Amino acid sequence: MIKGNGLTKEYNNTVLFKDISFHIVHGEKIALIGRNGIGKSTLFRLINGLEQPTNGTIELVHEKLAYLTQEFDFPENTMIGEFLEDISRDNHDYWRTEKIAGQLGLTIDPYREISTLSGGEKMRLKLTQLLYDEPTTLILDEPTNHLDIIGIQWLKKFLHSFKGTVLLISHDRDLINDVVNKIYEIDQGILLQFSGNYDDYVNQKQQWIENKELEYNRFVERKKKLEILLHKAQVGIIRSRSGNATEAAKKRYDREITQREVKQYEKKAYSDINISGSVHSAKLVLKVEGLNKAYGDKKILDDISFEIRGNEKIWLFGENGMGKSTLVKCILGLESHDSGTIKIGENINIGYFEQKQKPMEDEEKLIDYYMKHALISYYQVPSVLNKYLFTKDDLIKPVKLLSPGQQARLKFALFAHRSTKEEYQLLILDEPAQHLDIETKEIVERTINEFKGAVILISHD
């Protein structure tokens, strides 16, 4: 059992969440959702004891936690075998670590350096370390960020088979629908709890919003009536038997309005986001013939041929390491190819969103960073970034302190802004929704869908 009692967390006088409580029963599978930067990872760190709440307590009863963070920290220049030996050194049961790794589908070459592993392989190696201690609760922060489609299918099966409690932060709607039986959402500093999966949540959240609106309207109506009552008492239109009608009306107003204030729920929604550009339906956008590419003896692209005309939208998918990003880099001229031809149509301007962009370590405040890179005035930045739900408090944060999801949202904002200065006829998008929360993902989906040019989209969603 895991209990949170009246948890509040503040950073530099900014309240992430206030007075939230929860009770997690052993065996539940729960997804924690909410917009980027709202405090989801912070709550996980509190549960794991890596940070302390400003107020409130966390109680663990007969639970052993295993925490998988978004980024994996492995010793430098270490081979897989060395790492697995270190895990089991005290108990001298290296065979057990090998068995766990095998069950997780990790093919073990003990002499292979960890730095050469893919993101999915690193995640399985980290899970091997965590499962060795036989945890009763798994806490996973964005586990699908490192996985291809096959890896995500594997993760679903693994989470279904795990007998303990699962808490996960994920923006993968399909994963949430398939795995969880309860949804927690941090929304405007409070924790909302819903039963069922993501589809159930959507319906329940809409009903919750409607109920909040009804509650607020009743409060406003009651407030108006009591204000009229108080005014009448003050001007002597009504009198009480005790002769102090004004005092009685003030006490009632304080009891029913001031002490029981109901705030209106304000759903902050994205403004329309457009990427400018279009192309004639018959126009040749891109033609690739007989493309070959190898790294040493490893052939990545083998006689690839295709063409794109008009506003075709193409999904390019496959396992990690199969050459998807290599193909688009060859198209863009960022990498050379060994043989074959690549022809880009006349007057085709390409917009490229690159996968695995490095975390931003800039000390600049967000408002200064965006002004410099978007080439707009200081006074234009707040209204532009408000479209992407950055608050006034966000604008004065150093860019490096934004959450990974907020940084991803910022990169997409800059990408979309560039299209206002130069229209695109072809978008090449390599995992554009990685790290983005569900609501932002849906905006990106709609933006791509409404784009009137051609699209090559690499995505595991």
XYZ file of C-alpha atoms in Angstrom:
461
model
C 0.000 0.000 0.000
C 1.195 3.529 -0.833
C -0.508 6.529 0.759
C 0.000 10.203 0.045
C -1.408 12.549 2.673
C -1.865 16.274 1.955
C 1.147 16.558 -0.357
C 2.246 20.021 -1.443
C 5.343 20.793 -3.507
C 6.750 24.240 -4.206
C 9.804 25.402 -6.165
C 10.921 29.013 -5.735
C 7.467 30.086 -4.511
C 5.769 28.337 -7.464
C 3.251 25.696 -6.343
C 3.283 22.574 -8.539
C 0.494 20.853 -6.635
C -1.224 21.450 -3.314
C -2.777 19.232 -0.652
C -3.140 16.107 -2.804
C -3.868 12.701 -1.303
C -4.117 9.178 -2.692
C -4.309 5.562 -1.561
C -2.782 2.936 -3.869
C -3.760 -0.652 -3.162
C -1.257 -3.408 -3.948
C -1.753 -4.832 -7.440
C -3.304 -1.740 -9.023
C -1.965 -0.525 -12.368
C -2.174 3.249 -12.529
C -1.229 5.793 -15.195
C -0.326 9.323 -14.065
C -1.147 11.823 -16.814
C -1.173 15.590 -17.235
C 0.470 18.318 -19.251
C 4.232 18.609 -19.487
C 5.762 20.456 -16.536
C 2.724 19.946 -14.285
C 4.637 17.920 -11.656
C 4.238 14.246 -12.646
C 7.916 13.284 -12.425
C 8.222 15.356 -9.246
C 5.443 13.315 -7.618
C 7.243 10.097 -8.586
C 10.468 11.411 -7.025
C 8.555 12.204 -3.827
C 7.130 8.669 -3.690
C 10.633 7.269 -4.170
C 12.108 9.503 -1.448
C 14.432 11.327 -3.862
C 12.827 14.648 -2.935
C 10.889 15.840 0.089
C 7.440 17.454 -0.062
C 6.983 21.036 1.094
C 4.091 19.713 3.186
C 2.447 16.344 3.686
C 3.670 12.775 4.063
C 4.063 9.562 2.060
C 3.499 6.204 3.721
C 4.705 2.857 2.333
C 3.301 -0.330 3.852
C 4.991 -3.612 2.843
C 6.167 -2.181 -0.480
C 9.591 -2.378 -2.140
C 9.879 0.194 -4.924
C 11.780 0.026 -8.217
C 12.014 3.325 -10.114
C 12.754 3.519 -13.845
C 13.597 7.131 -14.725
C 13.332 8.754 -18.150
C 17.100 8.744 -18.641
C 19.382 5.814 -17.731
C 22.616 6.361 -15.850
C 25.152 3.598 -16.564
C 28.874 3.554 -15.673
C 31.056 4.748 -18.548
C 33.037 2.248 -20.646
C 31.319 -0.693 -18.967
C 30.485 -4.000 -20.642
C 27.169 -5.797 -20.116
C 28.859 -8.685 -18.308
C 30.599 -6.358 -15.857
C 27.331 -4.577 -15.105
C 25.460 -7.833 -14.471
C 28.285 -9.108 -12.252
C 28.097 -5.935 -10.160
C 24.358 -6.472 -9.668
C 24.811 -9.978 -8.268
C 28.238 -9.612 -6.621
C 27.002 -9.792 -3.029
C 24.911 -12.923 -3.630
C 27.196 -14.673 -6.146
C 24.234 -15.625 -8.346
C 25.161 -14.215 -11.739
C 22.933 -16.884 -13.269
C 19.871 -15.119 -11.849
C 20.701 -11.818 -13.533
C 21.207 -13.680 -16.810
C 17.850 -15.388 -16.348
C 16.033 -12.097 -15.673
C 17.710 -10.457 -18.681
C 16.675 -13.421 -20.840
C 13.077 -13.185 -19.628
C 13.097 -9.501 -20.592
C 14.232 -10.441 -24.097
C 17.730 -8.959 -23.754
C 20.245 -10.883 -25.850
C 23.431 -10.944 -23.793
C 26.877 -10.479 -25.255
C 28.842 -9.992 -22.028
C 31.685 -8.234 -23.863
C 29.506 -5.648 -25.569
C 29.776 -2.108 -24.192
C 26.560 -0.677 -22.751
C 27.124 2.567 -24.700
C 26.472 0.669 -27.969
C 23.021 -0.556 -26.906
C 19.820 0.944 -28.287
C 17.459 2.822 -25.988
C 15.183 -0.213 -25.756
C 18.097 -2.521 -24.897
C 19.290 -0.108 -22.205
C 15.795 -0.048 -20.715
C 15.734 -3.860 -20.484
C 19.184 -3.876 -18.908
C 18.046 -1.306 -16.334
C 14.916 -3.366 -15.650
C 17.159 -6.391 -15.074
C 18.911 -4.434 -12.319
C 15.612 -3.293 -10.792
C 13.897 -6.704 -10.912
C 16.882 -8.432 -9.320
C 15.801 -6.941 -5.966
C 12.294 -8.439 -6.373
C 10.279 -5.197 -6.065
C 6.576 -5.221 -5.276
C 5.955 -1.909 -7.076
C 7.306 -0.709 -10.417
C 7.375 3.047 -11.002
C 8.056 3.859 -14.662
C 8.568 7.375 -16.040
C 7.866 7.492 -19.802
C 9.132 3.964 -20.580
C 7.988 4.024 -24.227
C 10.324 6.913 -25.133
C 13.068 4.374 -25.831
C 10.987 1.725 -27.588
C 9.959 0.931 -31.132
C 6.580 -0.636 -31.936
C 7.790 -4.168 -31.224
C 9.306 -2.968 -27.938
C 6.025 -1.327 -26.918
C 4.158 -4.576 -27.587
C 6.722 -6.376 -25.425
C 6.277 -3.789 -22.642
C 2.504 -4.349 -22.630
C 2.964 -8.099 -22.119
C 5.561 -7.523 -19.419
C 3.334 -5.140 -17.449
C 0.374 -7.505 -17.737
C 2.488 -10.356 -16.338
C 3.994 -8.329 -13.464
C 2.179 -9.399 -10.285
C 2.769 -6.278 -8.226
C 1.716 -2.633 -8.428
C 2.530 -0.530 -11.489
C 2.663 3.281 -11.534
C 3.567 4.770 -14.862
C 3.804 8.146 -16.501
C 2.962 7.680 -20.150
C 1.552 9.679 -23.029
C 0.958 6.548 -25.100
C -2.836 6.275 -25.230
C -2.763 2.734 -26.628
C -0.485 1.507 -23.825
C -2.680 3.135 -21.155
C -5.824 1.648 -22.674
C -4.272 -1.810 -22.734
C -2.590 -1.930 -19.314
C -4.053 0.280 -16.582
C -7.193 0.075 -14.450
C -7.013 3.547 -12.920
C -5.982 7.039 -14.081
C -4.520 9.796 -11.913
C -4.341 13.260 -13.453
C -2.597 16.354 -12.116
C -4.674 19.284 -13.331
C -4.164 22.860 -12.145
C -2.431 21.737 -8.964
C -4.936 19.105 -7.830
C -4.987 15.326 -8.258
C -8.023 13.852 -10.000
C -8.704 10.115 -9.867
C -10.656 8.089 -12.425
C -11.400 4.382 -12.728
C -10.723 2.425 -15.919
C -8.432 3.078 -18.874
C -7.831 6.136 -21.063
C -11.073 5.884 -23.035
C -12.991 5.655 -19.754
C -11.051 8.678 -18.463
C -12.023 10.830 -21.466
C -15.721 10.307 -20.788
C -15.406 10.696 -17.010
C -13.281 13.855 -17.307
C -15.857 15.497 -19.563
C -18.575 14.674 -17.019
C -16.360 16.054 -14.229
C -15.908 19.326 -16.157
C -19.667 19.618 -16.691
C -20.308 18.989 -12.984
C -17.737 21.635 -12.018
C -19.467 24.116 -14.317
C -22.847 23.369 -12.723
C -21.351 23.715 -9.248
C -19.784 27.058 -10.155
C -23.006 28.388 -11.692
C -24.956 27.461 -8.547
C -22.300 29.203 -6.451
C -22.513 32.382 -8.557
C -26.317 32.383 -8.308
C -26.212 31.907 -4.522
C -23.588 34.651 -4.211
C -25.788 37.113 -6.134
C -28.786 36.368 -3.919
C -26.786 36.833 -0.718
C -25.247 40.057 -2.022
C -28.778 41.367 -2.654
C -29.819 40.209 0.830
C -26.812 41.959 2.379
C -27.543 45.187 0.460
C -31.184 45.184 1.575
C -30.106 44.713 5.188
C -27.600 47.567 4.930
C -30.177 50.035 3.565
C -32.833 48.945 6.019
C -35.224 47.268 3.588
C -35.187 44.141 5.734
C -34.839 43.872 9.484
C -34.182 41.027 11.899
C -35.916 40.471 15.228
C -32.659 41.160 17.015
C -32.368 44.444 15.156
C -29.037 43.547 13.539
C -29.971 42.348 10.071
C -26.722 43.582 8.498
C -24.566 41.573 10.898
C -26.679 38.444 10.346
C -26.439 38.846 6.552
C -22.631 39.315 6.747
C -22.237 36.144 8.825
C -24.346 34.165 6.391
C -22.353 35.553 3.429
C -19.071 34.646 5.108
C -20.310 31.147 5.981
C -21.811 30.264 2.572
C -19.621 32.264 0.170
C -16.273 33.320 1.611
C -15.563 30.057 3.442
C -16.996 27.843 0.669
C -15.731 29.615 -2.417
C -16.060 27.637 -5.644
C -13.578 28.596 -8.354
C -14.436 28.272 -12.000
C -12.613 25.496 -13.838
C -10.760 27.107 -16.723
C -9.739 24.620 -19.365
C -6.669 26.034 -21.067
C -6.742 24.984 -24.692
C -4.259 25.387 -27.516
C -4.938 27.999 -30.130
C -4.919 26.806 -33.715
C -1.416 25.889 -34.833
C -0.747 25.785 -38.553
C 2.235 24.864 -40.677
C 2.072 26.834 -43.909
C 2.524 25.250 -47.307
C 0.788 23.330 -50.081
C 1.593 21.373 -53.218
C -0.319 20.487 -56.392
C -1.804 16.981 -56.322
C 0.198 15.740 -59.348
C 3.508 17.445 -58.606
C 6.613 15.313 -58.070
C 7.819 15.970 -54.550
C 10.500 13.293 -54.149
C 11.838 10.353 -56.168
C 14.295 7.785 -54.808
C 15.746 5.059 -57.028
C 18.014 2.140 -56.122
C 19.287 3.723 -52.906
C 21.981 1.793 -51.021
C 23.756 2.614 -47.786
C 26.073 0.567 -45.585
C 28.170 1.166 -42.493
C 31.162 -1.088 -42.976
C 29.843 -4.598 -43.611
C 26.367 -3.764 -42.303
C 23.934 -2.888 -45.072
C 21.297 -0.452 -43.840
C 19.446 0.464 -47.045
C 19.192 -2.104 -49.837
C 17.951 -0.938 -53.254
C 15.279 1.441 -51.894
C 12.968 2.966 -54.502
C 9.796 5.073 -54.145
C 8.279 8.389 -55.125
C 5.958 10.917 -53.509
C 3.548 13.141 -55.416
C 1.209 15.852 -54.241
C 0.115 15.908 -50.614
C 0.679 12.217 -49.860
C 1.276 11.489 -46.178
C 3.531 8.517 -45.553
C 4.200 6.624 -42.338
C 7.735 5.204 -42.227
C 8.115 2.654 -39.464
C 10.138 -0.371 -38.381
C 12.321 -1.607 -35.563
C 14.986 0.640 -34.064
C 18.240 0.515 -36.026
C 16.587 -0.521 -39.308
C 17.590 2.684 -41.127
C 14.583 5.017 -40.915
C 16.538 8.051 -39.737
C 19.410 7.144 -42.078
C 17.019 7.212 -45.047
C 15.706 10.693 -44.284
C 19.223 12.014 -43.628
C 20.277 10.742 -47.046
C 17.259 12.464 -48.602
C 18.212 15.710 -46.860
C 21.897 15.408 -47.802
C 22.956 15.172 -44.168
C 24.539 11.797 -44.910
C 26.012 10.437 -48.137
C 24.639 7.299 -49.775
C 26.687 4.629 -51.497
C 24.695 4.377 -54.732
C 21.328 5.238 -56.252
C 19.669 8.585 -56.929
C 17.605 11.042 -54.918
C 15.623 13.664 -56.828
C 13.766 16.422 -55.015
C 11.078 18.118 -57.121
C 11.408 21.683 -58.329
C 10.647 24.444 -55.821
C 10.181 21.945 -52.999
C 11.037 23.457 -49.622
C 11.540 20.820 -46.905
C 10.815 21.267 -43.210
C 12.748 18.776 -41.062
C 12.035 17.937 -37.424
C 14.908 15.855 -36.090
C 14.633 12.934 -33.676
C 16.612 12.699 -30.432
C 17.348 16.383 -30.126
C 19.738 16.963 -27.252
C 18.378 18.330 -23.965
C 18.615 22.105 -23.867
C 21.179 23.297 -21.345
C 20.743 27.004 -22.042
C 20.914 29.385 -19.090
C 18.818 31.939 -20.994
C 15.285 32.627 -19.883
C 12.636 31.105 -22.129
C 11.411 34.510 -23.336
C 14.930 35.554 -24.398
C 15.696 32.181 -25.986
C 12.532 32.199 -28.111
C 12.985 35.833 -29.139
C 16.521 35.087 -30.372
C 15.709 31.865 -32.256
C 12.323 32.904 -33.671
C 13.621 36.364 -34.654
C 10.617 38.195 -33.239
C 10.333 41.091 -30.812
C 10.398 40.687 -27.032
C 6.790 41.872 -26.808
C 5.522 39.282 -29.319
C 6.908 36.271 -27.443
C 4.287 35.975 -24.627
C 1.329 35.847 -27.021
C 3.067 33.358 -29.331
C 4.134 31.006 -26.531
C 0.737 31.304 -24.863
C -0.597 29.392 -27.892
C 1.633 26.523 -26.720
C 0.415 26.877 -23.107
C 3.582 28.365 -21.646
C 2.630 30.491 -18.632
C 4.040 33.811 -17.450
C 6.055 31.903 -14.847
C 7.470 29.641 -17.574
C 8.685 32.646 -19.582
C 11.199 33.646 -16.902
C 12.537 30.120 -16.301
C 15.960 29.198 -17.681
C 15.398 26.891 -20.666
C 17.446 24.141 -19.024
C 14.933 23.968 -16.134
C 11.994 23.180 -18.423
C 10.808 19.572 -18.277
C 11.739 17.273 -21.215
C 8.155 17.579 -22.436
C 8.205 21.375 -22.215
C 11.483 21.431 -24.147
C 9.913 19.198 -26.812
C 6.930 21.557 -26.986
C 9.302 24.529 -27.355
C 11.150 22.824 -30.220
C 7.889 22.155 -32.026
C 6.821 25.784 -31.478
C 10.035 26.967 -33.152
C 9.593 24.458 -35.973
C 6.015 25.587 -36.637
C 7.042 29.255 -36.407
C 9.636 28.849 -39.155
C 6.845 27.857 -41.551
C 5.306 31.321 -41.123
C 8.420 32.785 -42.777
C 8.965 30.140 -45.478
C 6.247 27.767 -46.664
C 6.995 24.057 -46.836
C 5.892 21.617 -49.521
C 7.333 18.550 -47.729
C 7.582 17.852 -44.001
C 9.984 15.169 -42.788
C 9.127 14.507 -39.144
C 11.275 12.084 -37.155
C 9.400 11.249 -33.921
C 7.861 14.740 -33.538
C 5.672 13.685 -30.579
C 8.405 12.175 -28.408
C 8.158 13.453 -24.797
C 4.947 15.359 -25.567
C 1.886 14.990 -23.343
C -1.304 13.527 -24.806
C -3.021 16.866 -25.410
C 0.003 18.278 -27.237
C 0.315 15.066 -29.254
C -3.258 15.480 -30.426
C -2.516 19.063 -31.494
C 0.537 17.876 -33.446
C -1.607 15.165 -35.067
C -4.221 17.707 -36.126
C -1.550 20.108 -37.412
C 0.044 17.394 -39.572
C -3.349 16.194 -40.781
C -4.348 19.701 -41.866
C -1.014 20.450 -43.567
C -1.645 20.768 -47.325
C 1.744 19.487 -48.444
C 3.418 16.071 -48.398
C 4.600 14.349 -45.206
C 7.093 11.630 -44.324
C 6.395 10.707 -40.699
C 8.562 8.440 -38.558
C 6.649 7.460 -35.434
C 6.194 4.541 -33.041
C 2.790 5.932 -31.979
